[in-house]
mmCIF file of C-alpha atoms in Angstrom:
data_model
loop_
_atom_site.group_PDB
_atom_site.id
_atom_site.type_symbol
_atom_site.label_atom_id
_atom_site.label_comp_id
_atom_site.label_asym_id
_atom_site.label_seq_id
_atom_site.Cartn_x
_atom_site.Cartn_y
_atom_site.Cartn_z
ATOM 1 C CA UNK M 97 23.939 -71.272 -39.917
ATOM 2 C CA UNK M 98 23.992 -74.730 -38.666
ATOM 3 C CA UNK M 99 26.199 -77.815 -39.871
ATOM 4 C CA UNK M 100 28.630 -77.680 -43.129
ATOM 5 C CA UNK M 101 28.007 -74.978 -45.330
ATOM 6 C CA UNK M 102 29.676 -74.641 -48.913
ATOM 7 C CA UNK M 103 29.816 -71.308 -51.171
ATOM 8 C CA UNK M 104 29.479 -70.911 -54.083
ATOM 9 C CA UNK M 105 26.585 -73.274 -55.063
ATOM 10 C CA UNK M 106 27.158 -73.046 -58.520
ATOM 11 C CA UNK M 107 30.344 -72.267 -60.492
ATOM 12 C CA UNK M 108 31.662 -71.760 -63.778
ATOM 13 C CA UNK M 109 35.008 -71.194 -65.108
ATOM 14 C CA UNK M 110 37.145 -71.231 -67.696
ATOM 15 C CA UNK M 111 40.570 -72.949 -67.896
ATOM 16 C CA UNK M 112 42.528 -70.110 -67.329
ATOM 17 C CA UNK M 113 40.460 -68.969 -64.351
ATOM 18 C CA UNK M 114 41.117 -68.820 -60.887
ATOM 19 C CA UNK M 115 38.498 -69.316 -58.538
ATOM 20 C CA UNK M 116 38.174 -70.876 -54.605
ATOM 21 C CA UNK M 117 35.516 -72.753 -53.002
ATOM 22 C CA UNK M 118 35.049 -72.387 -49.471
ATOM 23 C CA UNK M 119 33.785 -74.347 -46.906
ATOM 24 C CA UNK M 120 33.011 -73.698 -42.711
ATOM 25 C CA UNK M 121 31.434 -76.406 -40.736
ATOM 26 C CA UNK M 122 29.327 -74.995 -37.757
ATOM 27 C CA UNK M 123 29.931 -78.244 -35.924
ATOM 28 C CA UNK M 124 32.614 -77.910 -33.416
ATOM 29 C CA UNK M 125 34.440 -80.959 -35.381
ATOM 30 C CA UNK M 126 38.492 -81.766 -35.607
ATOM 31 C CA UNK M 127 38.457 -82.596 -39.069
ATOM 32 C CA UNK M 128 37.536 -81.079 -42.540
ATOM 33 C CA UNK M 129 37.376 -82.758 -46.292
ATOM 34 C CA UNK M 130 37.063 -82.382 -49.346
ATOM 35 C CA UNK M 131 35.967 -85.215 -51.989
ATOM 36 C CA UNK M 132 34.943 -85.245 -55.770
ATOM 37 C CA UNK M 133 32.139 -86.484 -57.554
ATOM 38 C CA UNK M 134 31.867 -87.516 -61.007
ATOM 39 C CA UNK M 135 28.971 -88.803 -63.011
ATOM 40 C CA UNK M 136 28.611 -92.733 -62.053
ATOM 41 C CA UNK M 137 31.754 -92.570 -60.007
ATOM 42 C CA UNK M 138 32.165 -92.914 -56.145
ATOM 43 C CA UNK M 139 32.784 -89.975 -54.285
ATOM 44 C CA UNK M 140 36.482 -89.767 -53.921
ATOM 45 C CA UNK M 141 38.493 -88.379 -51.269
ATOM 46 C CA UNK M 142 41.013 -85.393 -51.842
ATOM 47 C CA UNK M 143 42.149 -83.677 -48.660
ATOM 48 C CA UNK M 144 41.445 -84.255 -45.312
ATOM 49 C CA UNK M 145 43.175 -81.319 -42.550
ATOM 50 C CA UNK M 146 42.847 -82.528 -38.992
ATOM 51 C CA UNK M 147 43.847 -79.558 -36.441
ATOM 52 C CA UNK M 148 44.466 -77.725 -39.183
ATOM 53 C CA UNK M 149 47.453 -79.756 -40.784
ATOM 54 C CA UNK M 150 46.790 -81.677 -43.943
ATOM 55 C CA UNK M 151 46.666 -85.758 -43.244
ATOM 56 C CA UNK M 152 46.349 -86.987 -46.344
ATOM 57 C CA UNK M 153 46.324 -86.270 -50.303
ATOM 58 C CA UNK M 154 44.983 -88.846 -52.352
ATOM 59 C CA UNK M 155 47.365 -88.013 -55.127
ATOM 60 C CA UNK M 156 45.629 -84.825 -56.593
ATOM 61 C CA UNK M 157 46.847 -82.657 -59.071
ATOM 62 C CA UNK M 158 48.780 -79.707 -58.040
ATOM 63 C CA UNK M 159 45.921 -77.393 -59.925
ATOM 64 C CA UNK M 160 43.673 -77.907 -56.768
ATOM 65 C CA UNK M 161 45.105 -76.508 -53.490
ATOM 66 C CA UNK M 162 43.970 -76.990 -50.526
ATOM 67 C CA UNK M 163 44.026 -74.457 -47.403
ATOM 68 C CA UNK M 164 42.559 -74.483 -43.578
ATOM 69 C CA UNK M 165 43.215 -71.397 -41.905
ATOM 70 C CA UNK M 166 40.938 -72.665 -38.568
ATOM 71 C CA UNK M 167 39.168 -75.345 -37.528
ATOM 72 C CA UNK M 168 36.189 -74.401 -38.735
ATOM 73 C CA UNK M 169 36.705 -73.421 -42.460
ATOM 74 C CA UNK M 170 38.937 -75.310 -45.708
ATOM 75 C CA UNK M 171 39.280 -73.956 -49.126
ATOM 76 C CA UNK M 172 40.034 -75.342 -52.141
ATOM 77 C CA UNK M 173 41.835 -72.736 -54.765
ATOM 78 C CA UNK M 174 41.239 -73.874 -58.503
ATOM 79 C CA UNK M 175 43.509 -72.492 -61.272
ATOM 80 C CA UNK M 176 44.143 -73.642 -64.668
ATOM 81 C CA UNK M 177 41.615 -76.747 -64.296
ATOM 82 C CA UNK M 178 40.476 -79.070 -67.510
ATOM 83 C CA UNK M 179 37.221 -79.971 -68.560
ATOM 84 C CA UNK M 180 37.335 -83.004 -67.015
ATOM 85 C CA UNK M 181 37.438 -81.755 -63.346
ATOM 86 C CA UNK M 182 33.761 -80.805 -63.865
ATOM 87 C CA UNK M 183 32.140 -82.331 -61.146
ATOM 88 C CA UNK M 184 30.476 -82.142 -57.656
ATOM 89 C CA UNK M 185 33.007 -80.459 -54.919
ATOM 90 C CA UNK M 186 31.662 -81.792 -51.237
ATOM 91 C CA UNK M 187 33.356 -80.431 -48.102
ATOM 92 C CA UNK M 188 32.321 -82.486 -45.019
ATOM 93 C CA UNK M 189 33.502 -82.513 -41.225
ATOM 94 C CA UNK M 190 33.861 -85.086 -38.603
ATOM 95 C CA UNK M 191 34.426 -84.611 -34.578
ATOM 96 C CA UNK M 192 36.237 -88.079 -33.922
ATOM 97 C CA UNK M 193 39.867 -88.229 -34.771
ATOM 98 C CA UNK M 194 39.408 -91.655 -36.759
ATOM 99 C CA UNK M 195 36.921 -89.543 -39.367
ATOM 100 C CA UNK M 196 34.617 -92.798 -38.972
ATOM 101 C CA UNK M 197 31.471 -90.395 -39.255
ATOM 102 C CA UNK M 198 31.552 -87.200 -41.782
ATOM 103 C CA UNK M 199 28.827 -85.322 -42.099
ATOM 104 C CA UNK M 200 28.645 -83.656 -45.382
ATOM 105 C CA UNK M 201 27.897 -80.194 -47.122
ATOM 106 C CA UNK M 202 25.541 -79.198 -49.865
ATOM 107 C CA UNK M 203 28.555 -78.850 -52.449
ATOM 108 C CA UNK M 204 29.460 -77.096 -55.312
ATOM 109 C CA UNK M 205 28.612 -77.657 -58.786
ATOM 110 C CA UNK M 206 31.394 -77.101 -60.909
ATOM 111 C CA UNK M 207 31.399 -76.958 -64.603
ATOM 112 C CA UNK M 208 34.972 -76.007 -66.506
ATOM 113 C CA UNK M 209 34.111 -74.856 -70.365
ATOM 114 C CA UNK J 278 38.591 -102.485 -58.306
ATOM 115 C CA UNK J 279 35.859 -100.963 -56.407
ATOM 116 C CA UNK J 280 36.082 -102.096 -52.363
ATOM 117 C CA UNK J 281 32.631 -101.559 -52.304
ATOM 118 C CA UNK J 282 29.619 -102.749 -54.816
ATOM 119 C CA UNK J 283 25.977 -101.537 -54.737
ATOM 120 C CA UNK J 284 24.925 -103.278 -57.653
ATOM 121 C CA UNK J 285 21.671 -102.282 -57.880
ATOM 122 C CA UNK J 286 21.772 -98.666 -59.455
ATOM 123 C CA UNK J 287 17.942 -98.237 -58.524
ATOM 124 C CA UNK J 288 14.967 -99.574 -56.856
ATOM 125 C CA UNK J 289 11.219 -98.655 -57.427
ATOM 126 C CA UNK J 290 9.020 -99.881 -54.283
ATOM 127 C CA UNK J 291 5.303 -99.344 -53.002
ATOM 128 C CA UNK J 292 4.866 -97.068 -50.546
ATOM 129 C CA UNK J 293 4.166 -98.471 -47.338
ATOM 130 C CA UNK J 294 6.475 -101.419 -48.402
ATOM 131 C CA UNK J 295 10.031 -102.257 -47.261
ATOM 132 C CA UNK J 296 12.805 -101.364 -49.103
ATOM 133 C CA UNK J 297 15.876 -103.087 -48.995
ATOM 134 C CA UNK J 298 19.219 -101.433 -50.391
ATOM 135 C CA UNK J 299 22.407 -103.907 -50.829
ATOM 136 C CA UNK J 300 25.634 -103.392 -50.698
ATOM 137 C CA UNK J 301 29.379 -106.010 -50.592
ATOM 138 C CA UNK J 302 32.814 -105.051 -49.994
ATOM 139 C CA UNK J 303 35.549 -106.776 -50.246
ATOM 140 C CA UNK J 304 38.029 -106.350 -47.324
ATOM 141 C CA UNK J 305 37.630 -108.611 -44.483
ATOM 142 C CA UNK J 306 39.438 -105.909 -42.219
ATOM 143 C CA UNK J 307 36.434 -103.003 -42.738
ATOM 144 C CA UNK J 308 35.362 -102.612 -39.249
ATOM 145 C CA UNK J 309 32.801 -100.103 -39.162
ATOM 146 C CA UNK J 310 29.765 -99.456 -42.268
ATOM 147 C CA UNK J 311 27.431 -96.367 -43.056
ATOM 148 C CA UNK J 312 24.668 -95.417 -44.721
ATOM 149 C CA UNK J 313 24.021 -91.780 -46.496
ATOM 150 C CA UNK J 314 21.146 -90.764 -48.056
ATOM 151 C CA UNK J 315 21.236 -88.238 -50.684
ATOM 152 C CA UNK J 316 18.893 -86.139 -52.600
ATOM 153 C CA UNK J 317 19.392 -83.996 -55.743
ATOM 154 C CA UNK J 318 21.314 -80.762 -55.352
ATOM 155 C CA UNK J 319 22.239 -81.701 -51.656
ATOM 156 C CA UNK J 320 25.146 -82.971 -49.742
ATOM 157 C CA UNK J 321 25.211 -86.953 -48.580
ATOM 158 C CA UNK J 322 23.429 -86.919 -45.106
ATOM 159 C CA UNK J 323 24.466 -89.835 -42.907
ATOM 160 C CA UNK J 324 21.725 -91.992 -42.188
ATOM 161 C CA UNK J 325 22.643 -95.157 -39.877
ATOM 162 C CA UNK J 326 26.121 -96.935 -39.039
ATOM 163 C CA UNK J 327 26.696 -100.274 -37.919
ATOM 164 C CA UNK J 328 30.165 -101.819 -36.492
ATOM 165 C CA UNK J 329 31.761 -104.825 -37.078
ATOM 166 C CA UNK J 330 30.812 -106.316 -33.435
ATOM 167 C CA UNK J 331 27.157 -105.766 -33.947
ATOM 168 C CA UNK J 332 25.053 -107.628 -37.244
ATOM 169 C CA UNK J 333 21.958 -105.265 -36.805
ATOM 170 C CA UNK J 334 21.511 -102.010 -35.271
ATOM 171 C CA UNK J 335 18.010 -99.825 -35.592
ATOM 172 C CA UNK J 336 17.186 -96.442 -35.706
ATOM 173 C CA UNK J 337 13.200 -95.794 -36.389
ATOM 174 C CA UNK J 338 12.214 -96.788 -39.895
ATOM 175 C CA UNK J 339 15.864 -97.909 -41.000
ATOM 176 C CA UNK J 340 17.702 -101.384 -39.819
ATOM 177 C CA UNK J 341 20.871 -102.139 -41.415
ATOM 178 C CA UNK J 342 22.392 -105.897 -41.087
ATOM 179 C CA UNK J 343 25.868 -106.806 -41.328
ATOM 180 C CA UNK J 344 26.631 -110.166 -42.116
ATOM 181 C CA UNK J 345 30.410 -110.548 -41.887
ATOM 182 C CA UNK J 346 30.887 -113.583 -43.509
ATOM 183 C CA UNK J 347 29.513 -112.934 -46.528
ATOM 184 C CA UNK J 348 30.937 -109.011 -46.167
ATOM 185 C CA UNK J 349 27.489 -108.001 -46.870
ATOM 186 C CA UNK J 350 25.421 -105.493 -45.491
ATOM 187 C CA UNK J 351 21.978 -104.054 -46.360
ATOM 188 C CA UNK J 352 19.756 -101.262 -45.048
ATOM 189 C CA UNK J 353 15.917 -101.930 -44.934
ATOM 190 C CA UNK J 354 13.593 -99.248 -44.513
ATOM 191 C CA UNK J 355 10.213 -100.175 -43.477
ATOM 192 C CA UNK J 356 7.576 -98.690 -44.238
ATOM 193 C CA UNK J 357 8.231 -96.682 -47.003
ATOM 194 C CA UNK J 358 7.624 -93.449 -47.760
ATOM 195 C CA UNK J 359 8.271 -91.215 -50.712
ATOM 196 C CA UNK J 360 10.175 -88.698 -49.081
ATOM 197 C CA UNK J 361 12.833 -91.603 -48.736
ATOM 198 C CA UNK J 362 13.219 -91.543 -52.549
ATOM 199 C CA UNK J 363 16.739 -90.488 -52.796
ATOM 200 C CA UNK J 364 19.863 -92.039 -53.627
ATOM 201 C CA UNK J 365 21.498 -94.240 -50.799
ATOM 202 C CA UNK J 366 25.256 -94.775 -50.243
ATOM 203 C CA UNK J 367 27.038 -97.060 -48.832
ATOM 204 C CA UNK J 368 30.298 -96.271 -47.296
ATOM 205 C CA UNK J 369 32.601 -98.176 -45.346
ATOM 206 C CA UNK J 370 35.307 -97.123 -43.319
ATOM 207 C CA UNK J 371 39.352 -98.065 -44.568
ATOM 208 C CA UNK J 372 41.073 -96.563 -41.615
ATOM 209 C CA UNK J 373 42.876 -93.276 -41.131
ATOM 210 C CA UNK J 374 40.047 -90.976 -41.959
ATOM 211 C CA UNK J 375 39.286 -92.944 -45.164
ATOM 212 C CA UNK J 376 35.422 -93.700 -46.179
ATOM 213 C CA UNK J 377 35.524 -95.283 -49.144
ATOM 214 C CA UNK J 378 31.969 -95.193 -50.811
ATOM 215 C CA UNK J 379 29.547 -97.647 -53.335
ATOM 216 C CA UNK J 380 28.191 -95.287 -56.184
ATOM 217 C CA UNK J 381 24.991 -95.318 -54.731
ATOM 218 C CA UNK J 382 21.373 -97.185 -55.537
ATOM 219 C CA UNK J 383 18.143 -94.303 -56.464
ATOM 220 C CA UNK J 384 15.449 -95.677 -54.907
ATOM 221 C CA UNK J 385 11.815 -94.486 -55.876
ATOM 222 C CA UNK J 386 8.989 -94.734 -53.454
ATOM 223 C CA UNK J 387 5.652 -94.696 -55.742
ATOM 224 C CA UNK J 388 3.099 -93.440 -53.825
#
């Protein structure tokens, strides 16, 4: 495997559901993320872990939860999530400890009936 | 309010022609620009960057210009081809591990 892989591909779930999305980067790089897209919105930021330790949290709800065991691999646990938070989930990874370049993932589609 | 405007939300060129993708921002502090190109059912893949000491920098087909006055910058891609049909980002970095990101032009190479 080479780069920033994502698994599943493809989810769907309902709003009681639990479910995770993982994400390892075969990179070498400092620094994992996660970000959002929506239809005809920017991507937006959610987590970023550097070493491990969470930097920042753009002010997500508490039904997405983050966790980086290593440097190599984040999750992102899902429970109870609305409709709305259908969207594009993209992990990426960056070596430099400004996280001027990311290099992204293949992400998951998410749909929540 | 967006920090950074691609207001073009597609582009159909020739191939063989250039292509030129725009994008503005608003922050006079931005110090360092990207470029991702992204195609359906895939991740962004970083294309080109440019900092805020250079106005041009090159890589093969793709040039992007900065013009810092105007915050402005644009990525030309010359000659086109239609494996470059995709949709282009623009992203700009805010610091801190922050790239904040345009919602992207589709361009369409016809062949």
């Amino acid at each position: 495997e080479t780069g920033v892989t994502q698994t599943p591909r493809h989810l769907v779930m309902g709003m009681t559901n639990k479910k995770s999305l993982k994400c390892e980067q075969h990179l070498g790089h400092n620094a994992m993320y996660w970000y959002k897209q929506s239809a005809k919105k920017p991507l937006e930021l959610m987590f970023v872990y550097s070493l491990e330790e969470r930097v920042e949290n753009n002010s997500v709800p508490s039904r997405f939860s983050p966790e980086c065991p290593n440097s190599s691999h984040l999750f992102l646990h899902l429970h109870t999530l609305q409709p709305e938070d259908s969207a594009l989930y993209l992990c990426a990874s960056s070596q430099d400890d400004r996280g001027e370049t990311q290099y992204f993932g293949p992400g998951t589609r998410l749909l929540v009936l | 309010d967006q920090q950074v405007k691609q207001n073009s939300p597609s582009l159909s060129v020739q191939e063989g022609r250039i292509s030129i993708l725009n994008c503005d921002y608003t922050n006079s502090m931005f110090d360092y620009f990207l470029w991702y190109k992204k195609y359906p059912a895939e991740g962004p893949t970083f294309l080109i960057s440019i900092s805020s000491i250079k106005d041009k920098n090159e890589d093969g087909r793709f040039t992007v210009f900065l013009n810092k006055s105007a915050k402005h910058l644009s990525l030309h891609i010359v000659p086109s081809q239609p494996g470059d049909s995709a949709v282009y980002f623009c992203a700009v970095w805010a610091g801190s591990y922050q790239l904040t990101f345009g919602k992207g032009t589709k361009l369409s190479v016809i062949p």
